[in-house]
PDB file of C-alpha atoms in Angstrom:
ATOM      1  CA  UNK A  17      14.054  74.798  65.364  1.00  0.00           C
ATOM      2  CA  UNK A  18      16.807  76.029  63.618  1.00  0.00           C
ATOM      3  CA  UNK A  19      16.230  78.884  60.800  1.00  0.00           C
ATOM      4  CA  UNK A  20      17.651  76.465  58.561  1.00  0.00           C
ATOM      5  CA  UNK A  21      15.426  73.983  59.676  1.00  0.00           C
ATOM      6  CA  UNK A  22      12.116  75.858  59.114  1.00  0.00           C
ATOM      7  CA  UNK A  23      13.316  76.848  55.287  1.00  0.00           C
ATOM      8  CA  UNK A  24      13.648  72.955  54.902  1.00  0.00           C
ATOM      9  CA  UNK A  25      10.069  72.281  56.126  1.00  0.00           C
ATOM     10  CA  UNK A  26       8.366  75.804  54.378  1.00  0.00           C
ATOM     11  CA  UNK A  27      10.079  74.179  51.388  1.00  0.00           C
ATOM     12  CA  UNK A  28       8.789  71.275  50.949  1.00  0.00           C
ATOM     13  CA  UNK A  29       4.946  72.277  51.961  1.00  0.00           C
ATOM     14  CA  UNK A  30       5.118  74.674  49.228  1.00  0.00           C
ATOM     15  CA  UNK A  31       6.126  72.235  47.056  1.00  0.00           C
ATOM     16  CA  UNK A  32       3.690  69.897  47.652  1.00  0.00           C
ATOM     17  CA  UNK A  33       0.366  71.981  47.844  1.00  0.00           C
ATOM     18  CA  UNK A  34       1.911  72.572  44.060  1.00  0.00           C
ATOM     19  CA  UNK A  35       1.856  69.492  42.718  1.00  0.00           C
ATOM     20  CA  UNK A  36      -1.050  69.397  44.208  1.00  0.00           C
ATOM     21  CA  UNK A  37      -2.892  72.305  42.160  1.00  0.00           C
ATOM     22  CA  UNK A  38      -1.367  70.718  39.066  1.00  0.00           C
ATOM     23  CA  UNK A  39      -3.012  67.653  39.513  1.00  0.00           C
ATOM     24  CA  UNK A  40      -6.618  69.056  40.048  1.00  0.00           C
ATOM     25  CA  UNK A  41      -6.027  72.044  37.707  1.00  0.00           C
ATOM     26  CA  UNK A  42      -4.530  69.875  34.440  1.00  0.00           C
ATOM     27  CA  UNK A  43      -7.180  69.192  32.084  1.00  0.00           C
ATOM     28  CA  UNK A  44      -8.223  65.132  31.822  1.00  0.00           C
ATOM     29  CA  UNK A  45      -7.622  63.512  28.214  1.00  0.00           C
ATOM     30  CA  UNK A  46     -10.207  62.784  25.971  1.00  0.00           C
ATOM     31  CA  UNK A  47     -10.195  58.890  25.758  1.00  0.00           C
ATOM     32  CA  UNK A  48     -10.036  59.197  29.686  1.00  0.00           C
ATOM     33  CA  UNK A  49     -13.683  60.475  30.636  1.00  0.00           C
ATOM     34  CA  UNK A  50     -15.848  57.982  32.488  1.00  0.00           C
ATOM     35  CA  UNK A  51     -18.805  56.985  30.605  1.00  0.00           C
ATOM     36  CA  UNK A  52     -22.050  58.292  32.835  1.00  0.00           C
ATOM     37  CA  UNK A  53     -24.715  55.790  34.397  1.00  0.00           C
ATOM     38  CA  UNK A  54     -28.383  55.660  34.963  1.00  0.00           C
ATOM     39  CA  UNK A  55     -28.881  55.617  38.392  1.00  0.00           C
ATOM     40  CA  UNK A  56     -32.079  54.329  36.891  1.00  0.00           C
ATOM     41  CA  UNK A  57     -30.398  51.151  35.613  1.00  0.00           C
ATOM     42  CA  UNK A  58     -29.933  48.345  36.887  1.00  0.00           C
ATOM     43  CA  UNK A  59     -27.116  45.567  36.075  1.00  0.00           C
ATOM     44  CA  UNK A  60     -27.028  43.705  32.492  1.00  0.00           C
ATOM     45  CA  UNK A  61     -29.423  46.411  31.097  1.00  0.00           C
ATOM     46  CA  UNK A  62     -28.548  48.186  28.076  1.00  0.00           C
ATOM     47  CA  UNK A  63     -29.391  50.625  26.718  1.00  0.00           C
ATOM     48  CA  UNK A  64     -31.551  51.881  23.263  1.00  0.00           C
ATOM     49  CA  UNK A  65     -30.866  47.474  23.375  1.00  0.00           C
ATOM     50  CA  UNK A  66     -32.574  45.930  19.930  1.00  0.00           C
ATOM     51  CA  UNK A  67     -35.841  44.247  21.826  1.00  0.00           C
ATOM     52  CA  UNK A  68     -34.962  40.982  19.655  1.00  0.00           C
ATOM     53  CA  UNK A  69     -31.790  41.094  20.924  1.00  0.00           C
ATOM     54  CA  UNK A  70     -32.304  40.589  24.839  1.00  0.00           C
ATOM     55  CA  UNK A  71     -31.408  38.100  26.405  1.00  0.00           C
ATOM     56  CA  UNK A  72     -34.311  36.707  28.712  1.00  0.00           C
ATOM     57  CA  UNK A  73     -36.736  36.651  25.400  1.00  0.00           C
ATOM     58  CA  UNK A  74     -38.601  33.820  25.821  1.00  0.00           C
ATOM     59  CA  UNK A  75     -38.106  31.030  22.199  1.00  0.00           C
ATOM     60  CA  UNK A  76     -40.409  31.621  20.038  1.00  0.00           C
ATOM     61  CA  UNK A  77     -41.455  35.173  20.800  1.00  0.00           C
ATOM     62  CA  UNK A  78     -41.469  38.791  19.164  1.00  0.00           C
ATOM     63  CA  UNK A  79     -42.097  42.031  18.940  1.00  0.00           C
ATOM     64  CA  UNK A  80     -44.633  43.146  16.538  1.00  0.00           C
ATOM     65  CA  UNK A  81     -45.493  47.237  15.458  1.00  0.00           C
ATOM     66  CA  UNK A  82     -46.659  47.396  18.517  1.00  0.00           C
ATOM     67  CA  UNK A  83     -44.287  46.340  21.219  1.00  0.00           C
ATOM     68  CA  UNK A  84     -46.338  43.623  22.234  1.00  0.00           C
ATOM     69  CA  UNK A  85     -45.082  40.467  22.646  1.00  0.00           C
ATOM     70  CA  UNK A  86     -46.195  37.615  19.493  1.00  0.00           C
ATOM     71  CA  UNK A  87     -46.615  33.902  19.309  1.00  0.00           C
ATOM     72  CA  UNK A  88     -44.760  32.398  15.954  1.00  0.00           C
ATOM     73  CA  UNK A  89     -46.253  28.763  16.867  1.00  0.00           C
ATOM     74  CA  UNK A  90     -49.821  28.136  15.243  1.00  0.00           C
ATOM     75  CA  UNK A  91     -52.577  27.660  16.777  1.00  0.00           C
ATOM     76  CA  UNK A  92     -54.122  24.443  16.681  1.00  0.00           C
ATOM     77  CA  UNK A  93     -57.765  24.871  15.000  1.00  0.00           C
ATOM     78  CA  UNK A  94     -59.914  21.538  15.571  1.00  0.00           C
ATOM     79  CA  UNK A  95     -63.103  23.895  12.844  1.00  0.00           C
ATOM     80  CA  UNK A  96     -60.567  23.211  10.420  1.00  0.00           C
ATOM     81  CA  UNK A  97     -60.629  19.872  10.303  1.00  0.00           C
ATOM     82  CA  UNK A  98     -64.243  19.328  10.352  1.00  0.00           C
ATOM     83  CA  UNK A  99     -64.795  21.656   7.893  1.00  0.00           C
ATOM     84  CA  UNK A 100     -62.250  20.109   5.927  1.00  0.00           C
ATOM     85  CA  UNK A 101     -64.368  16.817   6.461  1.00  0.00           C
ATOM     86  CA  UNK A 102     -67.974  17.731   6.433  1.00  0.00           C
ATOM     87  CA  UNK A 103     -66.754  19.109   2.612  1.00  0.00           C
ATOM     88  CA  UNK A 104     -64.966  16.017   0.799  1.00  0.00           C
ATOM     89  CA  UNK A 105     -67.593  13.421   2.328  1.00  0.00           C
ATOM     90  CA  UNK A 106     -70.081  15.601   0.376  1.00  0.00           C
ATOM     91  CA  UNK A 107     -67.986  15.542  -2.121  1.00  0.00           C
ATOM     92  CA  UNK A 108     -67.867  11.836  -2.309  1.00  0.00           C
ATOM     93  CA  UNK A 109     -71.329  11.292  -2.237  1.00  0.00           C
ATOM     94  CA  UNK A 110     -72.070  14.048  -5.392  1.00  0.00           C
ATOM     95  CA  UNK A 111     -68.624  12.263  -7.167  1.00  0.00           C
ATOM     96  CA  UNK A 112     -70.513   9.017  -6.543  1.00  0.00           C
ATOM     97  CA  UNK A 113     -74.671  10.338  -7.958  1.00  0.00           C
ATOM     98  CA  UNK A 114     -72.291  12.074 -11.608  1.00  0.00           C
ATOM     99  CA  UNK A 115     -70.297   8.760 -12.002  1.00  0.00           C
ATOM    100  CA  UNK A 116     -73.449   6.508 -11.848  1.00  0.00           C
ATOM    101  CA  UNK A 117     -75.749   9.118 -14.403  1.00  0.00           C
ATOM    102  CA  UNK A 118     -72.000   9.266 -16.717  1.00  0.00           C
ATOM    103  CA  UNK A 119     -72.155   4.952 -16.573  1.00  0.00           C
ATOM    104  CA  UNK A 120     -75.670   5.331 -18.318  1.00  0.00           C
ATOM    105  CA  UNK A 121     -75.536   8.183 -20.808  1.00  0.00           C
ATOM    106  CA  UNK A 122     -72.378   8.838 -21.400  1.00  0.00           C
ATOM    107  CA  UNK A 123     -71.797   8.799 -25.108  1.00  0.00           C
ATOM    108  CA  UNK A 124     -68.510   8.311 -24.989  1.00  0.00           C
ATOM    109  CA  UNK A 125     -66.728   4.634 -23.994  1.00  0.00           C
ATOM    110  CA  UNK A 126     -64.561   7.559 -22.291  1.00  0.00           C
ATOM    111  CA  UNK A 127     -67.083   9.285 -20.224  1.00  0.00           C
ATOM    112  CA  UNK A 128     -68.661   5.819 -19.209  1.00  0.00           C
ATOM    113  CA  UNK A 129     -65.259   4.683 -18.059  1.00  0.00           C
ATOM    114  CA  UNK A 130     -64.755   7.663 -16.827  1.00  0.00           C
ATOM    115  CA  UNK A 131     -68.061   8.078 -14.256  1.00  0.00           C
ATOM    116  CA  UNK A 132     -66.847   4.189 -12.847  1.00  0.00           C
ATOM    117  CA  UNK A 133     -63.885   5.184 -11.791  1.00  0.00           C
ATOM    118  CA  UNK A 134     -65.468   8.136 -10.184  1.00  0.00           C
ATOM    119  CA  UNK A 135     -67.756   5.686  -8.607  1.00  0.00           C
ATOM    120  CA  UNK A 136     -65.146   2.850  -7.151  1.00  0.00           C
ATOM    121  CA  UNK A 137     -63.008   5.960  -6.349  1.00  0.00           C
ATOM    122  CA  UNK A 138     -64.742   7.661  -4.296  1.00  0.00           C
ATOM    123  CA  UNK A 139     -66.732   5.227  -2.441  1.00  0.00           C
ATOM    124  CA  UNK A 140     -63.575   3.680  -1.272  1.00  0.00           C
ATOM    125  CA  UNK A 141     -62.896   7.200   0.193  1.00  0.00           C
ATOM    126  CA  UNK A 142     -65.891   7.390   1.894  1.00  0.00           C
ATOM    127  CA  UNK A 143     -64.870   3.698   3.785  1.00  0.00           C
ATOM    128  CA  UNK A 144     -61.787   5.571   5.138  1.00  0.00           C
ATOM    129  CA  UNK A 145     -63.184   8.813   5.441  1.00  0.00           C
ATOM    130  CA  UNK A 146     -65.694   6.691   7.708  1.00  0.00           C
ATOM    131  CA  UNK A 147     -63.721   5.893  10.950  1.00  0.00           C
ATOM    132  CA  UNK A 148     -61.762   9.926  10.926  1.00  0.00           C
ATOM    133  CA  UNK A 149     -65.609  11.629  11.011  1.00  0.00           C
ATOM    134  CA  UNK A 150     -66.301   9.833  13.683  1.00  0.00           C
ATOM    135  CA  UNK A 151     -62.683  10.395  15.980  1.00  0.00           C
ATOM    136  CA  UNK A 152     -64.264  13.921  14.868  1.00  0.00           C
ATOM    137  CA  UNK A 153     -68.237  13.839  15.666  1.00  0.00           C
ATOM    138  CA  UNK A 154     -68.944  14.882  12.127  1.00  0.00           C
ATOM    139  CA  UNK A 155     -71.884  12.797  10.463  1.00  0.00           C
ATOM    140  CA  UNK A 156     -71.347  12.284   6.438  1.00  0.00           C
ATOM    141  CA  UNK A 157     -74.138  13.078   4.828  1.00  0.00           C
ATOM    142  CA  UNK A 158     -76.506  10.461   2.743  1.00  0.00           C
ATOM    143  CA  UNK A 159     -77.282  12.837  -0.211  1.00  0.00           C
ATOM    144  CA  UNK A 160     -76.159  14.555  -2.888  1.00  0.00           C
ATOM    145  CA  UNK A 161     -76.206  18.323  -1.905  1.00  0.00           C
ATOM    146  CA  UNK A 162     -78.705  20.904  -3.566  1.00  0.00           C
ATOM    147  CA  UNK A 163     -75.614  22.110  -5.959  1.00  0.00           C
ATOM    148  CA  UNK A 164     -75.103  19.079  -6.785  1.00  0.00           C
ATOM    149  CA  UNK A 165     -78.619  17.512  -7.491  1.00  0.00           C
ATOM    150  CA  UNK A 166     -79.506  21.077  -9.495  1.00  0.00           C
ATOM    151  CA  UNK A 167     -76.781  19.714 -11.714  1.00  0.00           C
ATOM    152  CA  UNK A 168     -77.845  16.553 -11.775  1.00  0.00           C
ATOM    153  CA  UNK A 169     -80.826  17.249 -13.447  1.00  0.00           C
ATOM    154  CA  UNK A 170     -79.086  19.621 -15.760  1.00  0.00           C
ATOM    155  CA  UNK A 171     -77.342  17.126 -17.160  1.00  0.00           C
ATOM    156  CA  UNK A 172     -80.002  14.137 -17.148  1.00  0.00           C
ATOM    157  CA  UNK A 173     -81.512  16.710 -19.968  1.00  0.00           C
ATOM    158  CA  UNK A 174     -78.069  16.246 -21.918  1.00  0.00           C
ATOM    159  CA  UNK A 175     -77.773  13.551 -24.336  1.00  0.00           C
ATOM    160  CA  UNK A 176     -75.075  12.508 -26.873  1.00  0.00           C
ATOM    161  CA  UNK A 177     -71.690  14.458 -27.317  1.00  0.00           C
ATOM    162  CA  UNK A 178     -73.512  17.399 -25.204  1.00  0.00           C
ATOM    163  CA  UNK A 179     -73.486  15.117 -22.444  1.00  0.00           C
ATOM    164  CA  UNK A 180     -70.295  14.501 -22.539  1.00  0.00           C
ATOM    165  CA  UNK A 181     -68.842  17.569 -22.612  1.00  0.00           C
ATOM    166  CA  UNK A 182     -70.912  19.009 -20.272  1.00  0.00           C
ATOM    167  CA  UNK A 183     -70.205  16.374 -17.440  1.00  0.00           C
ATOM    168  CA  UNK A 184     -66.167  16.790 -18.752  1.00  0.00           C
ATOM    169  CA  UNK A 185     -66.348  20.175 -18.115  1.00  0.00           C
ATOM    170  CA  UNK A 186     -68.032  20.133 -14.425  1.00  0.00           C
ATOM    171  CA  UNK A 187     -64.978  16.946 -13.168  1.00  0.00           C
ATOM    172  CA  UNK A 188     -62.493  19.561 -14.318  1.00  0.00           C
ATOM    173  CA  UNK A 189     -63.336  22.256 -12.585  1.00  0.00           C
ATOM    174  CA  UNK A 190     -64.749  20.299  -9.612  1.00  0.00           C
ATOM    175  CA  UNK A 191     -61.096  18.402  -9.456  1.00  0.00           C
ATOM    176  CA  UNK A 192     -59.037  21.336  -8.815  1.00  0.00           C
ATOM    177  CA  UNK A 193     -60.885  22.968  -6.432  1.00  0.00           C
ATOM    178  CA  UNK A 194     -60.868  19.247  -4.271  1.00  0.00           C
ATOM    179  CA  UNK A 195     -57.135  19.063  -5.099  1.00  0.00           C
ATOM    180  CA  UNK A 196     -56.896  22.446  -3.435  1.00  0.00           C
ATOM    181  CA  UNK A 197     -58.911  21.980  -0.113  1.00  0.00           C
ATOM    182  CA  UNK A 198     -56.954  18.863   0.151  1.00  0.00           C
ATOM    183  CA  UNK A 199     -53.858  21.005  -0.165  1.00  0.00           C
ATOM    184  CA  UNK A 200     -55.300  23.892   2.367  1.00  0.00           C
ATOM    185  CA  UNK A 201     -55.743  20.511   4.977  1.00  0.00           C
ATOM    186  CA  UNK A 202     -52.222  19.569   4.088  1.00  0.00           C
ATOM    187  CA  UNK A 203     -50.109  22.023   4.855  1.00  0.00           C
ATOM    188  CA  UNK A 204     -52.789  24.068   7.660  1.00  0.00           C
ATOM    189  CA  UNK A 205     -54.346  21.231   9.344  1.00  0.00           C
ATOM    190  CA  UNK A 206     -54.019  19.848  12.763  1.00  0.00           C
ATOM    191  CA  UNK A 207     -55.504  16.789  13.290  1.00  0.00           C
ATOM    192  CA  UNK A 208     -53.031  13.753  12.045  1.00  0.00           C
ATOM    193  CA  UNK A 209     -55.632  11.350  10.996  1.00  0.00           C
ATOM    194  CA  UNK A 210     -57.782  14.264   9.009  1.00  0.00           C
ATOM    195  CA  UNK A 211     -53.976  15.252   7.385  1.00  0.00           C
ATOM    196  CA  UNK A 212     -52.987  12.392   6.367  1.00  0.00           C
ATOM    197  CA  UNK A 213     -56.223  11.227   4.828  1.00  0.00           C
ATOM    198  CA  UNK A 214     -55.605  14.159   2.378  1.00  0.00           C
ATOM    199  CA  UNK A 215     -52.416  13.189   1.707  1.00  0.00           C
ATOM    200  CA  UNK A 216     -52.826   9.709   1.004  1.00  0.00           C
ATOM    201  CA  UNK A 217     -56.434  10.911  -1.429  1.00  0.00           C
ATOM    202  CA  UNK A 218     -54.608  14.154  -3.175  1.00  0.00           C
ATOM    203  CA  UNK A 219     -52.849  11.143  -5.604  1.00  0.00           C
ATOM    204  CA  UNK A 220     -56.087   9.982  -6.740  1.00  0.00           C
ATOM    205  CA  UNK A 221     -57.364  13.432  -7.235  1.00  0.00           C
ATOM    206  CA  UNK A 222     -54.695  14.579  -9.248  1.00  0.00           C
ATOM    207  CA  UNK A 223     -54.871  11.442 -10.993  1.00  0.00           C
ATOM    208  CA  UNK A 224     -58.483  12.131 -11.185  1.00  0.00           C
ATOM    209  CA  UNK A 225     -58.328  15.459 -12.779  1.00  0.00           C
ATOM    210  CA  UNK A 226     -55.702  14.413 -15.121  1.00  0.00           C
ATOM    211  CA  UNK A 227     -58.650  11.618 -17.086  1.00  0.00           C
ATOM    212  CA  UNK A 228     -60.820  14.552 -17.172  1.00  0.00           C
ATOM    213  CA  UNK A 229     -58.996  16.676 -18.972  1.00  0.00           C
ATOM    214  CA  UNK A 230     -57.377  13.363 -21.220  1.00  0.00           C
ATOM    215  CA  UNK A 231     -61.097  12.670 -22.608  1.00  0.00           C
ATOM    216  CA  UNK A 232     -61.906  16.726 -22.632  1.00  0.00           C
ATOM    217  CA  UNK A 233     -59.815  16.418 -25.251  1.00  0.00           C
ATOM    218  CA  UNK A 234     -61.050  13.842 -27.010  1.00  0.00           C
ATOM    219  CA  UNK A 235     -64.703  15.020 -27.076  1.00  0.00           C
ATOM    220  CA  UNK A 236     -63.822  18.356 -28.029  1.00  0.00           C
ATOM    221  CA  UNK A 237     -64.946  19.546 -24.150  1.00  0.00           C
ATOM    222  CA  UNK A 238     -62.689  22.785 -23.540  1.00  0.00           C
ATOM    223  CA  UNK A 239     -63.573  25.736 -21.812  1.00  0.00           C
ATOM    224  CA  UNK A 240     -64.434  25.598 -17.640  1.00  0.00           C
ATOM    225  CA  UNK A 241     -66.594  25.089 -15.316  1.00  0.00           C
ATOM    226  CA  UNK A 242     -68.336  26.016 -12.048  1.00  0.00           C
ATOM    227  CA  UNK A 243     -67.231  22.576 -10.491  1.00  0.00           C
ATOM    228  CA  UNK A 244     -70.698  23.537  -8.608  1.00  0.00           C
ATOM    229  CA  UNK A 245     -71.736  19.857  -6.050  1.00  0.00           C
ATOM    230  CA  UNK A 246     -67.848  18.733  -5.715  1.00  0.00           C
ATOM    231  CA  UNK A 247     -67.044  22.227  -3.342  1.00  0.00           C
TER     232      UNK A 247
END
């Protein structure tokens, strides 16, 4: 090889080494930095991800404050329906007993008429409840409970306007509680037949409350009572 050839080859090698040195030694721009990947991270996982945005989460499940998954679905509770049937069945019996007493001892025609309405409506409500109670395995009560019996004795000792006032106070307080009971079953009941009974009965009980309040306005039966015996 000639002297000129040796010089040319040497220059080429030196120039190539210089270029490589420039490339390796040049600082990388900030925008070209590559994110560091967690070696334990599997595809599809993202750090600091909001648990509610997890695409693998099943529907209706959300973590509570402890991180445990909970379901938003309401769990049916047949026992709640049975308790409702027992309470409303007792109301029907007690109302009929007190309604009969109101017809006998009522001082005003408004109280006598209201007592008759209680007997008729709650007798009908009791008949409608029988099929529902049978499906739930609940035996309907045949007599007034102890609280209603005690109030009946106290009421029997009164007469005239005092009887009307005491009876209507009791009816107003008791029907407010009965309305709350029916609304609770409509919201939270599990069995469709029981809920349907509550929905169909509610307007009648609301009408009873209106009638009792109207009669109380005529007889001066203001204030509140415990409503014992209705619940």
